[in-house]
Amino acid sequence: MVKYQGKGVYGAVAIGKVALFGKPDTVVKREHIEDVNAEWKRVVAAVEAATAQLSEIYEKALKEVGEANAQIFEIHMMMLEDEDYNDSIKNIIETQSVNAEYAVAVTSDNFSEMFASMEDAYMQARSADIKDISNRLIANLSGTVDSANTSGDKVIICANDLAPSETVSMDKDMVLAFVTAHGSSNSHTAILARNMNIPAIIGLGDEWLAATRDGQMAIVDGYDGVIIMDPDDETLASYQAKKDADDEKKRLLLELKGKENVTLDGTRINIYANIGGVDNIGAVLANDAGGIGLFRSEFLYLENTDYPTEEQQFAAYKKVLESMAGKKVIIRTLDIGADKQVDYFDMKKEENPALGFRAIRICLKRPEIFKTQLRALYRASAYGNLGIMFPMITSVSELTKIKAICEEVKAELKDQGIEYSENVEIGIMIETPAAAVISDLLAPMVDFFSVGTNDLTQYTLACDRQNSDIEEFCDTHHEAILRLIEMSAKNAHANGAWIGICGELAADTSLTERFLSMGIDELSVSPTYVLKVREVVRNINLK
Ligand code: PEP
Ligand code: MG
């Protein structure tokens, strides 16, 4: 029995036999050819065939993992059309009189190295995409079958790395787990595995792969990122028990898909999901969330090396709105500062950053950043059911200024003949004690409140949320916090606004009944908690 440690990218347990996944032999020979035109025509035909295959894979992914995740195959199709990529292949064929396979292989090496050397993690991950499309082209040129086939029993797929198209092409019903020697948790493969609900571990290393044989027994623990090869009987029995309990929990929860969030006495609530980016949409859909209650837009800024442009933001917001197909999507404006620092914002060092220049304060002081984001948001509003939410509000005057800027942005768009929706809901986070205490004054100015219990706890109890040494003083169930939430709920409802909770406390099922008694209208939790909260709601009787 040998244990290897990697990084778990989807928490679940699998026990079974290993199937080593090898790619078709793509060692490409350099051959001299006479007719360079005919060789280029072979490339054109191979690109056409590859596009048709990718289009099929796209359709399959669309059904299995949702639009946001399927999009990578549209990107692959676009990459196949890329002028620089095609010019490079053509030039190599023409100038060196070599075979198409060789020209594609050299182009693949050059382009993938270029992406791999970029600083941005997202661009680095594109290196694998270049290799993926190039291998497909080579397979088409040489007539090798390029498909990920698993036959017979369900197996644990073990590979050096897996390309997104390989992952999604596999028959999901035949795969127990994905395990790779390399790969990054940022890669689309990891995201796909997560959204396909298949346990996955990456980064187990070359030593593990070299020692792994087809048909070997293994235990994959995606929670801890551990694989145990040739487990002994005792280990097998203990993991089997863990897996059974886990499966039972998940099975029961999945039965709740499509069911209403309604208590035994008929009180209804919305259960939405929190996301950090477009890539999380698959999980939102897979877990049957009724909408998105918090899109932390600052991740767009954190992932970038410079201010994301209006176009970049518009594309991301539009994608989320379209994927949610008319369901509510609440996007929170930039909440940078405190624990979320971004180099290019060039912020001064502060003694107490959590009490400093952050979130809405930055937006009001640097309206050019704020307006760019608002323009992108309003433009995207034409593609779905958008709510815009503002973080860290402490006063009526802040909200007055924000609303005036929103009106300016809308007027500008109207003048420019750019489409936006007139039905965008405006809301604020209740995450400072000040906002809760004056919620009677703020409620008439908005459509909704969303309570950010993470910060509300920090500011109410004077407990730095980053400091693990004071955790015992940071009682999230503190009566002061619950009273502030209750007060905000009363004031919201008295003024025709609705109220949700999007902080971590929303997923604390020991409080669900209390929240429902307060009249909370929406709970927004990480996608994997949606069904768990639904289960608890359906067993509550408020009468
Ligand atoms: C909160 O403060 O509860 C919240 C949801 O916002 P964040 O955790 O992003 O600060
Ligand atoms: Mg917060």
Coordinates of N, CA and C in Angstrom, one line a residue, residues 1-5 204 208 226-229 239:
M1 N 0.9 -1.2 0.0 CA 0.0 0.0 0.0 C 0.9 1.2 0.0
V2 N 0.7 2.2 -0.9 CA 1.4 3.4 -1.0 C 0.5 4.6 -1.1
K3 N 0.8 5.6 -0.4 CA -0.1 6.8 -0.4 C 0.7 8.0 -1.0
Y4 N 0.0 8.7 -1.9 CA 0.6 9.8 -2.6 C -0.3 11.1 -2.3
Q5 N 0.3 12.2 -2.1 CA -0.4 13.4 -1.8 C -0.4 14.4 -3.1
L204 N -0.1 14.9 -8.6 CA 0.4 13.8 -7.8 C 1.9 13.5 -8.1
W208 N 4.6 9.1 -8.9 CA 3.3 8.3 -8.7 C 2.9 7.7 -10.1
V226 N -5.7 12.8 -1.7 CA -4.8 11.7 -1.5 C -5.2 10.5 -2.3
I227 N -4.2 9.8 -2.9 CA -4.6 8.5 -3.6 C -3.8 7.4 -2.9
I228 N -4.5 6.3 -2.6 CA -3.8 5.2 -1.9 C -3.8 4.1 -2.9
M229 N -2.6 3.6 -3.4 CA -2.5 2.5 -4.3 C -2.4 1.2 -3.6
Y239 N -12.4 3.4 4.1 CA -12.8 4.3 3.0 C -14.1 3.9 2.4

